[in-house]
mmCIF file of C-alpha atoms in Angstrom:
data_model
loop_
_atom_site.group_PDB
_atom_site.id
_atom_site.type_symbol
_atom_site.label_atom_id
_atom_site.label_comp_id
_atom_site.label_asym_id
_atom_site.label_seq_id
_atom_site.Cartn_x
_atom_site.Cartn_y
_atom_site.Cartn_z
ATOM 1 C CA UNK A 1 90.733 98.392 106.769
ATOM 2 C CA UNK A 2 90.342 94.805 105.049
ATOM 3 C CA UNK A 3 92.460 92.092 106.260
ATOM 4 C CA UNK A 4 93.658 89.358 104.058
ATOM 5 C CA UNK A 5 95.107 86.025 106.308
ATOM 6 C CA UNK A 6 97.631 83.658 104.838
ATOM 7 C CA UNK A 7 97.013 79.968 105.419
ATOM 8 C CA UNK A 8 100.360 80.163 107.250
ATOM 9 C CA UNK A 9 99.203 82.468 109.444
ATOM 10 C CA UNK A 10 96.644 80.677 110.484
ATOM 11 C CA UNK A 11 97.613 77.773 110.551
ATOM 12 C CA UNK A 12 100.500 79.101 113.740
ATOM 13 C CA UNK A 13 97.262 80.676 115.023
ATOM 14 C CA UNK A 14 95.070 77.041 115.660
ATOM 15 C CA UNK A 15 98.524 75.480 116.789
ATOM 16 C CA UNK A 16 99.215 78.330 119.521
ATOM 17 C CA UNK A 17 97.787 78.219 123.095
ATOM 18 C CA UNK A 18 94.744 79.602 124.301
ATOM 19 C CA UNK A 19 96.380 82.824 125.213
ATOM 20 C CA UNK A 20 97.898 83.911 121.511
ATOM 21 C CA UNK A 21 94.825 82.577 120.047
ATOM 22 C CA UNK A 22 92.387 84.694 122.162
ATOM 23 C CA UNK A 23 95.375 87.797 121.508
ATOM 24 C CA UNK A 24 95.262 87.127 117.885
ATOM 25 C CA UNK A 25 91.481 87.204 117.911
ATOM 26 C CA UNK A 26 91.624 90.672 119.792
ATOM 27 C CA UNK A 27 94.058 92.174 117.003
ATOM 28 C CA UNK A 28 92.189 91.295 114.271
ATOM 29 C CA UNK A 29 89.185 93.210 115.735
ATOM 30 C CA UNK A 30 91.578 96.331 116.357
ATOM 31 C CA UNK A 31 93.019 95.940 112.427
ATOM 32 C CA UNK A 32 89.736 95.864 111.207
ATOM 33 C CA UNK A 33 88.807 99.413 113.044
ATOM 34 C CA UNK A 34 91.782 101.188 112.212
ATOM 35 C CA UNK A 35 92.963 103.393 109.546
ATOM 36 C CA UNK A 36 97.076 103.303 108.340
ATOM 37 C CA UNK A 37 97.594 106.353 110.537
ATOM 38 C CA UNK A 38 96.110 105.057 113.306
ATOM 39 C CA UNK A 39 97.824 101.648 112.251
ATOM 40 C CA UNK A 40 101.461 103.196 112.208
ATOM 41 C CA UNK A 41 101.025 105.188 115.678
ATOM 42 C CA UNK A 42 99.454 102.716 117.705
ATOM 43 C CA UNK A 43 101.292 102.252 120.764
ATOM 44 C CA UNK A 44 99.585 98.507 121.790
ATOM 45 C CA UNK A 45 100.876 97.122 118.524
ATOM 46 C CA UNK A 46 104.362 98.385 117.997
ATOM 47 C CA UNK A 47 104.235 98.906 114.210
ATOM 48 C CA UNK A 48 107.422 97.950 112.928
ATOM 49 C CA UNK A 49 109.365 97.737 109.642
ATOM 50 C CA UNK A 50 111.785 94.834 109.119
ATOM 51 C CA UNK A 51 114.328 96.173 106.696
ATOM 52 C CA UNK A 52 115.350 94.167 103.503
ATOM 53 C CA UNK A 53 112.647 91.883 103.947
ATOM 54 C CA UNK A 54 109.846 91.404 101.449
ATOM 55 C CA UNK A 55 106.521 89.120 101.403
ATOM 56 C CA UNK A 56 107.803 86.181 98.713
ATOM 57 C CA UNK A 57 103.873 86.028 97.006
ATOM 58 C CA UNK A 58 103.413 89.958 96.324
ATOM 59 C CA UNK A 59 106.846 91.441 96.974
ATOM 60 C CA UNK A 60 105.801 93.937 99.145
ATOM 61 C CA UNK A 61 107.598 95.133 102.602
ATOM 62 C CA UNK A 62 107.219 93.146 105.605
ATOM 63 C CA UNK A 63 106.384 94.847 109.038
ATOM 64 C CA UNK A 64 105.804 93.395 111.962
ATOM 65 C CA UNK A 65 102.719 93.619 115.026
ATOM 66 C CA UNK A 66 102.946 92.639 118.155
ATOM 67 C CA UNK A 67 100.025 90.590 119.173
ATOM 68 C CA UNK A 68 101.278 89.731 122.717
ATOM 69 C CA UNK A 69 104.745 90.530 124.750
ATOM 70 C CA UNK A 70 106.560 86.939 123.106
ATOM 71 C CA UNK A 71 103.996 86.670 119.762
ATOM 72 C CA UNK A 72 104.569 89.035 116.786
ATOM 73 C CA UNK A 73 102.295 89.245 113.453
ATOM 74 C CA UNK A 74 104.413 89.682 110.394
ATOM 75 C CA UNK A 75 102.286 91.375 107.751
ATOM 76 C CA UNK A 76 102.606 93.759 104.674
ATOM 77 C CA UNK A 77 100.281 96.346 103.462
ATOM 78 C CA UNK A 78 98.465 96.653 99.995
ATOM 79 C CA UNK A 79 96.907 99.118 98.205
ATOM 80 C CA UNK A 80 93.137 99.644 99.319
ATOM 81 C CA UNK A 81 94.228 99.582 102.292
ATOM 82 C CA UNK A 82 94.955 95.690 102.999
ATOM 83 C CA UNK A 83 96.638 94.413 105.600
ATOM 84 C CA UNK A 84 97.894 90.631 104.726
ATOM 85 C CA UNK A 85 98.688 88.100 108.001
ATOM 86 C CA UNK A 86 101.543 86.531 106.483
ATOM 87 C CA UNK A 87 102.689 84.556 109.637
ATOM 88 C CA UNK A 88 103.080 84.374 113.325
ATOM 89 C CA UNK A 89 106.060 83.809 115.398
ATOM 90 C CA UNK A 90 105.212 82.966 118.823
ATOM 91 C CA UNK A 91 108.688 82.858 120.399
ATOM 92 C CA UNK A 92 108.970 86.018 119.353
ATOM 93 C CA UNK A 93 111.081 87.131 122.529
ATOM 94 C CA UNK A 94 113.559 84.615 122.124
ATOM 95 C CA UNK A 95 114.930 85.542 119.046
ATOM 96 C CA UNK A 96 117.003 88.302 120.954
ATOM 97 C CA UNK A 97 118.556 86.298 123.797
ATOM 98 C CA UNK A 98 121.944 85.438 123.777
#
């Protein structure tokens, strides 16, 4: 699978700590040796799709990885396959507390 990295994805990658940057390291090795079967079904990752939102640049569907229990990956796929980093949201967990 190719992977394609927005600058804002990696630019939340240098300014995480050591732990999401090693994580995020370890995921893109995993992307790059899996297929979109294998992709959708994996049970580290948690594949999931976040409805009604799209990626602004190619207007495609934006799902989301995780990359560790509080840091997610949002990417979208394109044709090829390509997997795009969009961005990474390291208080991930957060977003769900009341």
């Amino acid at each position: 699978m190719n992977i394609e990295i927005r600058p804002a994805f990696d630019e939340a990658v240098m300014a995480a700590e050591l732990p999401v940057r090693k994580a995020a390291a370890k995921a893109l090795q995993l992307l790059q040796s899996l297929d979109l079967p294998q992709l959708w079904n994996h049970p580290g990752l948690n594949f999931e799709k976040l409805h009604g939102m799209v990626e602004p640049i190619t207007d495609q569907q934006l799902y989301s990885i995780r990359i560790t229990g509080s840091a997610r990956a949002i990417i979208c796929l394109l044709t090829g396959p390509t997997i795009v980093l969009v961005s990474l949201h390291t208080q991930h967990d957060k977003a769900y507390r009341k």
